[in-house]
Coordinates of C-alpha atoms in Angstrom, one line a residue:
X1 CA -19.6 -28.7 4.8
X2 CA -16.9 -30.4 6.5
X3 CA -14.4 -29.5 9.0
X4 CA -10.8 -29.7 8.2
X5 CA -9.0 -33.0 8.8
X6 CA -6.4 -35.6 9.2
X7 CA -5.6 -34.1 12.7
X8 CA -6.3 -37.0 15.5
X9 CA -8.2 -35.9 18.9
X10 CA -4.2 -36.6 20.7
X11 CA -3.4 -33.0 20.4
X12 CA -6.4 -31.6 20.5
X13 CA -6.6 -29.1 23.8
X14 CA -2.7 -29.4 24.6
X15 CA -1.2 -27.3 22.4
X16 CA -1.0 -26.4 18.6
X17 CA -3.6 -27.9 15.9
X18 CA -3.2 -27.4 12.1
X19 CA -5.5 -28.7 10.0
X20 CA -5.2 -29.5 6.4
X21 CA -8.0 -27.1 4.4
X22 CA -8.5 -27.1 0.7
X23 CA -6.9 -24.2 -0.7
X24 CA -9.1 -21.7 -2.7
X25 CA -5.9 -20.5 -5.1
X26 CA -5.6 -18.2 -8.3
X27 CA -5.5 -20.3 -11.7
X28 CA -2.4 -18.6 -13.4
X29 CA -3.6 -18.9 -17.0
X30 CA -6.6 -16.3 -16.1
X31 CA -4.9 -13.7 -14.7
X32 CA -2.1 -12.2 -15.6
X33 CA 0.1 -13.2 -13.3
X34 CA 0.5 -14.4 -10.0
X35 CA 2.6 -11.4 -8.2
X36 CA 0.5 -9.2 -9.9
X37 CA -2.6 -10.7 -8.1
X38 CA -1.2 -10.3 -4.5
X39 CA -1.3 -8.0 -2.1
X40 CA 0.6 -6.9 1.8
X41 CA -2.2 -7.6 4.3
X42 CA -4.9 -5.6 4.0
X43 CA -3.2 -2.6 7.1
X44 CA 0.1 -2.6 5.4
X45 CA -1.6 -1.4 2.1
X46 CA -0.8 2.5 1.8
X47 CA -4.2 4.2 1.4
X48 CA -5.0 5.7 -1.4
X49 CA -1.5 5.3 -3.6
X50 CA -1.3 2.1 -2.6
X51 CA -4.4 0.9 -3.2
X52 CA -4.9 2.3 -6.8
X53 CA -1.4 1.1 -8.1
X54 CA -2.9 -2.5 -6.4
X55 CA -6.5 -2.0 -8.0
X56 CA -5.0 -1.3 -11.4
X57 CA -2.1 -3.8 -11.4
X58 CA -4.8 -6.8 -12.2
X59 CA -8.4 -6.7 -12.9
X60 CA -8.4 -9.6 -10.4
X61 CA -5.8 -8.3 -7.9
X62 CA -6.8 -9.4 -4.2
X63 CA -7.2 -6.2 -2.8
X64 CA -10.7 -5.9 -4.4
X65 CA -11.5 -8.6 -1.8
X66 CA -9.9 -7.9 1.1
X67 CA -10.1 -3.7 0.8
X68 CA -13.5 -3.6 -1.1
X69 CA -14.2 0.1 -2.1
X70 CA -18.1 1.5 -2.2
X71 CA -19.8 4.2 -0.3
X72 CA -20.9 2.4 3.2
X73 CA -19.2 0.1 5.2
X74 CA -22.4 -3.0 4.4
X75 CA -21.9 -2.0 0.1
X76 CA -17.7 -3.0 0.7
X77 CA -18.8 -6.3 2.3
X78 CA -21.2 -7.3 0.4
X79 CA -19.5 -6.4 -2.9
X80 CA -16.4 -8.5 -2.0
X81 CA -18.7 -11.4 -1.4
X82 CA -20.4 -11.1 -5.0
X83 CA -16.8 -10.4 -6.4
X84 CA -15.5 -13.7 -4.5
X85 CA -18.4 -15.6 -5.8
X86 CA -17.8 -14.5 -9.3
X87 CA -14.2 -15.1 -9.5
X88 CA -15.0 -18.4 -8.4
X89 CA -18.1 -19.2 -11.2
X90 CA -15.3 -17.9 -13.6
X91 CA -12.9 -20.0 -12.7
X92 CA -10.2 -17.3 -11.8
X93 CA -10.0 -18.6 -8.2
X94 CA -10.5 -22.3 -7.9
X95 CA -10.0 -25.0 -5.4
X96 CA -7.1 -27.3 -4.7
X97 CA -8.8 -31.5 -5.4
X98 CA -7.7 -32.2 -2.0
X99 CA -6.9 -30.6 1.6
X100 CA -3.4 -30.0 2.6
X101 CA -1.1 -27.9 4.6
X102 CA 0.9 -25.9 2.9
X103 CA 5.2 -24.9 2.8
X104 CA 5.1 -21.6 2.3
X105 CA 8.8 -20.2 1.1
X106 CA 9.4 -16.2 1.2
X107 CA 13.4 -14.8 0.3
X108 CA 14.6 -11.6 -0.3
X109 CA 16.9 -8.9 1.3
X110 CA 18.7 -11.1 2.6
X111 CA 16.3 -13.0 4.5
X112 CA 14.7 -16.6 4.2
X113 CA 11.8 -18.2 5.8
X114 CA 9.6 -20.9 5.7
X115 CA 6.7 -21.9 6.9
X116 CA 3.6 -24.0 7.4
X117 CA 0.6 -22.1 6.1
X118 CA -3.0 -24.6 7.5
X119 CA -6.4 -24.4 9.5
X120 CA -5.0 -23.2 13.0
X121 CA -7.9 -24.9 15.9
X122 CA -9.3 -21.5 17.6
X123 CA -8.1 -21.2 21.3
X124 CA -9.4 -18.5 23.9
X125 CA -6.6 -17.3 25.6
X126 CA -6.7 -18.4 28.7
X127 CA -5.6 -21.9 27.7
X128 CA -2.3 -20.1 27.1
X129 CA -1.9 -21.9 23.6
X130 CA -1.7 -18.8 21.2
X131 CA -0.6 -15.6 23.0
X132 CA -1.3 -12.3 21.9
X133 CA 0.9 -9.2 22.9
X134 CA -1.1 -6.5 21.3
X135 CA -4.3 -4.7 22.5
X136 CA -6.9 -4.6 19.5
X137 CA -9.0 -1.5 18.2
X138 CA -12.7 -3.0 18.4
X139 CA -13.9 -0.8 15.4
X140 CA -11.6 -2.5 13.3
X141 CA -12.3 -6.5 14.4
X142 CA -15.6 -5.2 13.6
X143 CA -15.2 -4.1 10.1
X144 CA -13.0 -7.6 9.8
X145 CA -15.9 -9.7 11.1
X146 CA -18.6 -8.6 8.8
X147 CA -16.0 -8.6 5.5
X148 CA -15.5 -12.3 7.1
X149 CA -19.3 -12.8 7.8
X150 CA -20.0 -11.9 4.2
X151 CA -17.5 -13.6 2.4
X152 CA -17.5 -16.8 4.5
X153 CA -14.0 -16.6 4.1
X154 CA -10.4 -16.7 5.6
X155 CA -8.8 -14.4 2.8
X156 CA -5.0 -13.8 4.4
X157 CA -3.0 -16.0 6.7
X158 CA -2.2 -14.6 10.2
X159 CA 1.5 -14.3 10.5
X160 CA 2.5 -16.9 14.1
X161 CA 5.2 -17.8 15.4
X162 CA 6.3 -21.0 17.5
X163 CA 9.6 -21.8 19.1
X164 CA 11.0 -25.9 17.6
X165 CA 14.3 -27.4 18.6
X166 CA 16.7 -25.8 16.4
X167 CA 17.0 -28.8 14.3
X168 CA 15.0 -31.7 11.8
X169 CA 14.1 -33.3 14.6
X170 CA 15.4 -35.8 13.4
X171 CA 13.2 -37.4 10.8
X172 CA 10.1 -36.9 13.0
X173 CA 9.1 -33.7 13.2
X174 CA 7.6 -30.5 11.1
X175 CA 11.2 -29.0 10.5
X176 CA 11.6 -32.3 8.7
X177 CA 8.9 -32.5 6.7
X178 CA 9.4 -29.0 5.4
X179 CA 13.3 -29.7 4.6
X180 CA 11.9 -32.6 2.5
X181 CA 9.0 -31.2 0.6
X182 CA 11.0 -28.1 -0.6
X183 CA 13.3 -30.6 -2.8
X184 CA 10.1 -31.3 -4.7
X185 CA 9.0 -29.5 -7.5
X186 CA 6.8 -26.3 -5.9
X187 CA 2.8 -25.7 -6.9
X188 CA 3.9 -22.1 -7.8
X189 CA 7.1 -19.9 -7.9
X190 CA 6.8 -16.0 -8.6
X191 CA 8.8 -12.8 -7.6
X192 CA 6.7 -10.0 -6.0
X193 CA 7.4 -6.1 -6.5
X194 CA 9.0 -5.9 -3.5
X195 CA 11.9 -8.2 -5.0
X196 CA 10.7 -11.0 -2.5
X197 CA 10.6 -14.7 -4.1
X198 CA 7.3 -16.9 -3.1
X199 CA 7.0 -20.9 -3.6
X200 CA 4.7 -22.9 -2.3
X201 CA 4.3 -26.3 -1.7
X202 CA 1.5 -29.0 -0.8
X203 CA 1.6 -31.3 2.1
X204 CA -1.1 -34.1 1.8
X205 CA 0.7 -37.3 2.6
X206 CA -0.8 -38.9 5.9
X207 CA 2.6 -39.5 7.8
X208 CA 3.4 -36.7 6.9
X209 CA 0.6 -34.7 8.0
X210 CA 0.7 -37.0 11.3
X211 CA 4.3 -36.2 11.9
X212 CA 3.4 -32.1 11.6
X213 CA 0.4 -32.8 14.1
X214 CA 2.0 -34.6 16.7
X215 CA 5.2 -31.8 16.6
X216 CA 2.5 -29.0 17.3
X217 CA 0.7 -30.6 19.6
X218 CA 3.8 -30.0 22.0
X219 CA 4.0 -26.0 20.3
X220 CA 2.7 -22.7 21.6
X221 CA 2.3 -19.8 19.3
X222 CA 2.8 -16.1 19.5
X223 CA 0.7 -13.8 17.1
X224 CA 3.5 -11.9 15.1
X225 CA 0.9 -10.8 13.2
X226 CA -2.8 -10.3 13.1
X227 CA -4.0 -9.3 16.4
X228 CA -6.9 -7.9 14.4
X229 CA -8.0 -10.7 12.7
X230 CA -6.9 -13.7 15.2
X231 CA -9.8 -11.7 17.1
X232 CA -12.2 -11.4 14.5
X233 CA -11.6 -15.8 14.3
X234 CA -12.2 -15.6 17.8
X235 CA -15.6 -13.5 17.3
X236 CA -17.2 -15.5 14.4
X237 CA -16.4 -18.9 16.2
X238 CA -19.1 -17.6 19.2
X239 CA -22.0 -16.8 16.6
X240 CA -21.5 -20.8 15.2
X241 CA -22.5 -23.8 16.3
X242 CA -19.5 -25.7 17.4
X243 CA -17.5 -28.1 15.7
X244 CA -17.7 -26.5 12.3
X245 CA -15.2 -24.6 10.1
X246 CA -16.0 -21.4 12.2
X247 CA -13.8 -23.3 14.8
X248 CA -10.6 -22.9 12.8
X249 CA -9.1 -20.0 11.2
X250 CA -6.3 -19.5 8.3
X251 CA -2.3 -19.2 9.5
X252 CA 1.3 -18.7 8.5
X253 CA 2.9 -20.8 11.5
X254 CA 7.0 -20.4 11.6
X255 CA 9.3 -21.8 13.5
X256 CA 11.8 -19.1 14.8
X257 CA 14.5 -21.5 15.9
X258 CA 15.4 -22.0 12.3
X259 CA 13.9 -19.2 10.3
X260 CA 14.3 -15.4 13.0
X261 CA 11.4 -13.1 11.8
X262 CA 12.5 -9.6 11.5
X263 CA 10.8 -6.9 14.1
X264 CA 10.3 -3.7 12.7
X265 CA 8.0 -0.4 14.5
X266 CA 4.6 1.0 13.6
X267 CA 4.7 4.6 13.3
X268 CA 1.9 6.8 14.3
X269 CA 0.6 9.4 12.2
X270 CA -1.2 12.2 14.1
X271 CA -3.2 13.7 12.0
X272 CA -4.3 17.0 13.9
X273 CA -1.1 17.7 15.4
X274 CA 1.2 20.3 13.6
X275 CA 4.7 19.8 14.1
X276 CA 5.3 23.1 15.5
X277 CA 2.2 22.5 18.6
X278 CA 3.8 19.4 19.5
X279 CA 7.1 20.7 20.0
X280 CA 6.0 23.9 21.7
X281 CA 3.6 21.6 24.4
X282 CA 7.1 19.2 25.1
X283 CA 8.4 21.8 27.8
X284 CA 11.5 20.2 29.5
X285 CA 9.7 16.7 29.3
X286 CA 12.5 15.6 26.5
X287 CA 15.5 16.7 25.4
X288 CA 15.1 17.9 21.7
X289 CA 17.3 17.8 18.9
X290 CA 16.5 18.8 15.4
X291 CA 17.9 17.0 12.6
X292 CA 17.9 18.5 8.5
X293 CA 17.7 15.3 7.1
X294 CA 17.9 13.1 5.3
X295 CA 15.5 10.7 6.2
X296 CA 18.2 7.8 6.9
X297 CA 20.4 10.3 9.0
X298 CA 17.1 10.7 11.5
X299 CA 16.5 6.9 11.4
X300 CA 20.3 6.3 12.5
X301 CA 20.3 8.9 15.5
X302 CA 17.2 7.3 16.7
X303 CA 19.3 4.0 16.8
X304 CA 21.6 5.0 18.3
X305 CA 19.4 6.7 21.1
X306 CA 17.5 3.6 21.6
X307 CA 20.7 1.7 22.8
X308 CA 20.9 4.0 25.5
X309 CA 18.5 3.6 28.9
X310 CA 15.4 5.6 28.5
X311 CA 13.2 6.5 25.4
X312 CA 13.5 7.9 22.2
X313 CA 11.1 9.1 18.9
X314 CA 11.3 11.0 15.7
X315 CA 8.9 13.7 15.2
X316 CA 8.5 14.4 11.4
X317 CA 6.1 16.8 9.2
X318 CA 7.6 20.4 8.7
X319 CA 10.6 19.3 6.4
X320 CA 12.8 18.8 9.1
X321 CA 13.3 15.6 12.2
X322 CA 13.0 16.6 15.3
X323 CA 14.9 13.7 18.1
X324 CA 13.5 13.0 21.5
X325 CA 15.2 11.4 24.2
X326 CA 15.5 11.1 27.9
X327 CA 12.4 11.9 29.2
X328 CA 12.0 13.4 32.4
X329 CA 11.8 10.4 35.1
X330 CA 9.5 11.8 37.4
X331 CA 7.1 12.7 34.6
X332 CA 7.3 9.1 33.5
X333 CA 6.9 8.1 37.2
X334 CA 3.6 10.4 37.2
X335 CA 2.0 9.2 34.1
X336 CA 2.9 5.5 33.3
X337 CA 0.7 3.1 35.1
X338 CA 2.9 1.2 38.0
X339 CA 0.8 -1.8 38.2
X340 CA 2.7 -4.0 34.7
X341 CA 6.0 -5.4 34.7
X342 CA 9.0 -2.9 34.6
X343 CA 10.1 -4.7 30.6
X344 CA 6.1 -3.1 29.9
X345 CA 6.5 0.4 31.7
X346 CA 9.9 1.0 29.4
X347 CA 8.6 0.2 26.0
X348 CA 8.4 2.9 23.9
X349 CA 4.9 2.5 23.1
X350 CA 3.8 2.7 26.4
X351 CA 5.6 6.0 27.0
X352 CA 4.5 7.5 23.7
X353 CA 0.7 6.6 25.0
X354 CA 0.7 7.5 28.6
X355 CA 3.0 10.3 28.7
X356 CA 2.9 11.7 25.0
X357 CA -0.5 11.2 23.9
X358 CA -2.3 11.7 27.0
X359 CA -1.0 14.0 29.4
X360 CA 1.2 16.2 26.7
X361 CA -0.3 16.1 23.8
X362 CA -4.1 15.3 24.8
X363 CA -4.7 13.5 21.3
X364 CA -7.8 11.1 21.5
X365 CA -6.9 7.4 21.0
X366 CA -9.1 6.8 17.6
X367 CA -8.8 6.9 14.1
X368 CA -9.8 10.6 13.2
X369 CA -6.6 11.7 15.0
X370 CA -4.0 9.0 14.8
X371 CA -3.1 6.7 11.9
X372 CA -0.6 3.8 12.2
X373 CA 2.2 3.3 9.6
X374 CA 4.6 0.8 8.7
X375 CA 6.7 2.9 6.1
X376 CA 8.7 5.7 7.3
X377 CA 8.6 7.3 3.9
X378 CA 5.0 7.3 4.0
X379 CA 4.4 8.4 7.1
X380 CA 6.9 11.5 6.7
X381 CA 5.2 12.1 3.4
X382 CA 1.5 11.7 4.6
X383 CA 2.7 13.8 7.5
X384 CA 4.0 16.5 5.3
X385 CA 1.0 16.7 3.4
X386 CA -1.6 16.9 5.4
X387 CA 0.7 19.4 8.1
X388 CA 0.1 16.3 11.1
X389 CA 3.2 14.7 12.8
X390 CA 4.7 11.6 12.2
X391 CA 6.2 9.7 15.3
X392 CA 9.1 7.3 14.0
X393 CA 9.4 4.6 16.9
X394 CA 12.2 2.2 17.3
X395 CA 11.5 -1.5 17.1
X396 CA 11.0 -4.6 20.6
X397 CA 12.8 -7.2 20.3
X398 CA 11.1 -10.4 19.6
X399 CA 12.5 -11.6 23.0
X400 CA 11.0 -8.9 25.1
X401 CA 7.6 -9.7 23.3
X402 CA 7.6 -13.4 23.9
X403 CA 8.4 -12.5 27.8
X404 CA 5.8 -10.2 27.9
X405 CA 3.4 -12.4 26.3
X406 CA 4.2 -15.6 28.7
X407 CA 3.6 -13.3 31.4
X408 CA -0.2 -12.5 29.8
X409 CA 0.4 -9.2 29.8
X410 CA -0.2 -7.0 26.4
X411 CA 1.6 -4.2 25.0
X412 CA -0.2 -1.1 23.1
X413 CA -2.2 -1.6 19.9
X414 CA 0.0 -1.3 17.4
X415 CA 3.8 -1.7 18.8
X416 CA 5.4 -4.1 16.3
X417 CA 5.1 -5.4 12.8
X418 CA 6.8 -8.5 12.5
X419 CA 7.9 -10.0 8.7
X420 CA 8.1 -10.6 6.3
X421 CA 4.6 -10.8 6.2
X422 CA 3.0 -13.5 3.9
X423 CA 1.8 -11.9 0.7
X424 CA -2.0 -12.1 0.3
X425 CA -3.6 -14.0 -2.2
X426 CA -1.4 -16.8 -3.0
X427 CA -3.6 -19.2 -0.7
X428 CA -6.9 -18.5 0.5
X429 CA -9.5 -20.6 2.9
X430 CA -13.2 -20.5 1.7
X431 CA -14.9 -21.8 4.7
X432 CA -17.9 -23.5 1.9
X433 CA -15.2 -25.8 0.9
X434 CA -13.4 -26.7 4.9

């Protein structure tokens, strides 16, 4: 076992490090085909629709490794380990002859991006090298660790993001690399049901590669996406002996000078909570407003709320939207915590928490009583049928989370989901093999 390579000790501890791995990826002539393997990331999948039309899409679909289903928590585990060793022994999964980094190439409504999918070096925090902005729910880096544990395997890349120069960098740097390779002829091409387009591309060339590393090494990262897991990394790394693949962990870098990542908001489903009780327990603490619908008529009067000073949410469950807006200062005063910068005390998430949640509502902060969404139609719907309340949030923008971040300071679990998210199970790192 070998740790991943072509990356020279000259970045190492200044800034970014992407090693080269070699890719564990499906072999397209034993499976059906390649979108109909993939998967969102493993807390984008809708549970249990979701999840059935993934499980019956492909025998092999990827979901059956990274959202196992038996009847404890240890049977999941260890039956996506046996699944992942089979798949290999069969030769659906296989390895790539040689390690590489890979362009990673995602378009559709309207959006492009590209990317450099590798081995990202593990950094604790404080070195200031990959900053978080989200808090993360222990029970689930948990669950992540021991599917990790048993599988001995990175099975999604994290979503990051990095800041380059706006340009190619001449001919130097990653940007130009990328802009080069994609002229070639890719390793795969396929269209997912979501419409998006996927091609990847491997980098193995030693200038190359040196060119990427020496770019990085001057890079910082924010996590876009997978506080979660970017934990979990973090976790497994202190049960290993160093200098082993346990030190590096599988990422989606992009460079948001060239290619913008679109923010979008986490909704919160609160399971417990009908409709009608959490209107009734607002008082004057909002001003209310009830919508008929549709759906896209809510979503547009909370945009337009949230370009005005203050707060704003959707309530949803009992066939109609319900708008809130301008919260009572002195309540907020009262019942937001006064010691994080102002940008922190204003975001929506941390008045739905503080105020909301806990002081109005009283609803504990775990799983039985809130779930987290990304789709508003399935939150609405999920909502509707199990009489809860869905709270439709407004998305950050990605420069209030970069400020927030550079400042160390984290916003609540949960606040953004940044995309488009790399579909899982076009590339996967099997830590036997890097």
């Amino acid at each position: 076992m070998s740790t991943p390579g072509h990356v020279t000790g000259e970045s190492a501890g200044r800034g970014l490090r992407l090693a080269p791995f070699r890719g564990l990826r499906y072999v397209p002539e034993r499976v059906g085909s390649l979108a109909a393997v993939t998967s969102p990331p493993y807390d984008v999948v809708v549970r249990p629709d979701g999840l059935r039309h993934l499980e019956t899409a492909d025998p092999y679909n990827i979901v059956r490794l990274i959202l196992p289903q038996a009847a404890t928590a240890a049977d999941r585990h260890r039956q996506a380990a046996e699944t992942l060793r089979r798949w290999q022994d069969e030769q659906v999964l296989a390895p790539d002859p040689e390690p590489a980094l890979y362009v990673y190439e995602q378009r559709g409504e309207g959006i492009l991006q590209r990317g450099l999918i590798g081995a990202l070096r593990l950094t604790p925090r404080e070195e200031g090298i990959v900053l978080p902005h989200e808090d993360v729910m222990p029970h689930i880096v948990e669950d992540r660790a021991a599917l990790m544990r048993d599988t001995a395997a990175n099975l999604e890349p994290l979503l990051f993001s990095y800041r380059g120069d706006g340009d190619a960098d001449g001919d130097e740097g990653a940007a130009a690399v990328i802009e080069r390779v994609i002229l070639t002829e890719p390793l795969f091409s396929t269209t997912t049901d979501d419409g998006f387009a996927h091609r990847l591309w491997s980098i193995t060339d030693a200038q190359d590669l040196a060119r990427i590393d020496k770019d990085l090494s001057r890079r910082h990262a924010l996590i876009a996406d997978g506080h979660h897991r970017w934990a979990t990394y973090l976790r497994l790394r202190s049960e290993q002996p160093a200098g082993g693949p346990w030190d590096f962990g599988l990422v989606l870098l992009v460079d948001t000078a060239r290619y913008p990542l679109r923010v979008r908001a986490i909704h919160r489903l609160l399971h417990k909570l009908p409709v009608r009780t959490a209107l009734e327990a607002l008082g004057d603490s909002f001003r209310v407003r009830t919508i008929d619908g549709p759906l896209e008529e809510a979503l547009t009067a909370l945009a337009e709320a949230a370009t005005e000073p203050g707060n704003a949410f959707v309530l949803a469950g009992d066939g109609r939207f319900h708008l809130l807006d301008r919260p009572d200062p002195a309540l907020l005063a009262r019942t937001v915590p006064a010691d994080r910068p102002r940008a922190w005390r204003e975001l929506d998430a941390t008045v739905l928490h503080s105020l909301l949640l806990e002081h109005i509502w009283n609803v504990p902060d775990d799983p039985e009583h809130i779930g987290y969404i990304h789709d508003t139609t399935a939150a609405v719907r999920q909502a509707v049928r199990h009489e809860g309340t869905a709270v439709l949030m407004h998305p950050v923008h990605e420069d209030v989370v970069r400020e927030l971040a550079e400042q160390g300071v984290t916003m609540p679990r949960k606040s953004t989901s940044f995309g488009p998210k790399p579909a899982t199970g076009l590339v996967l790192r099997s830590l036997a093999l890097n």
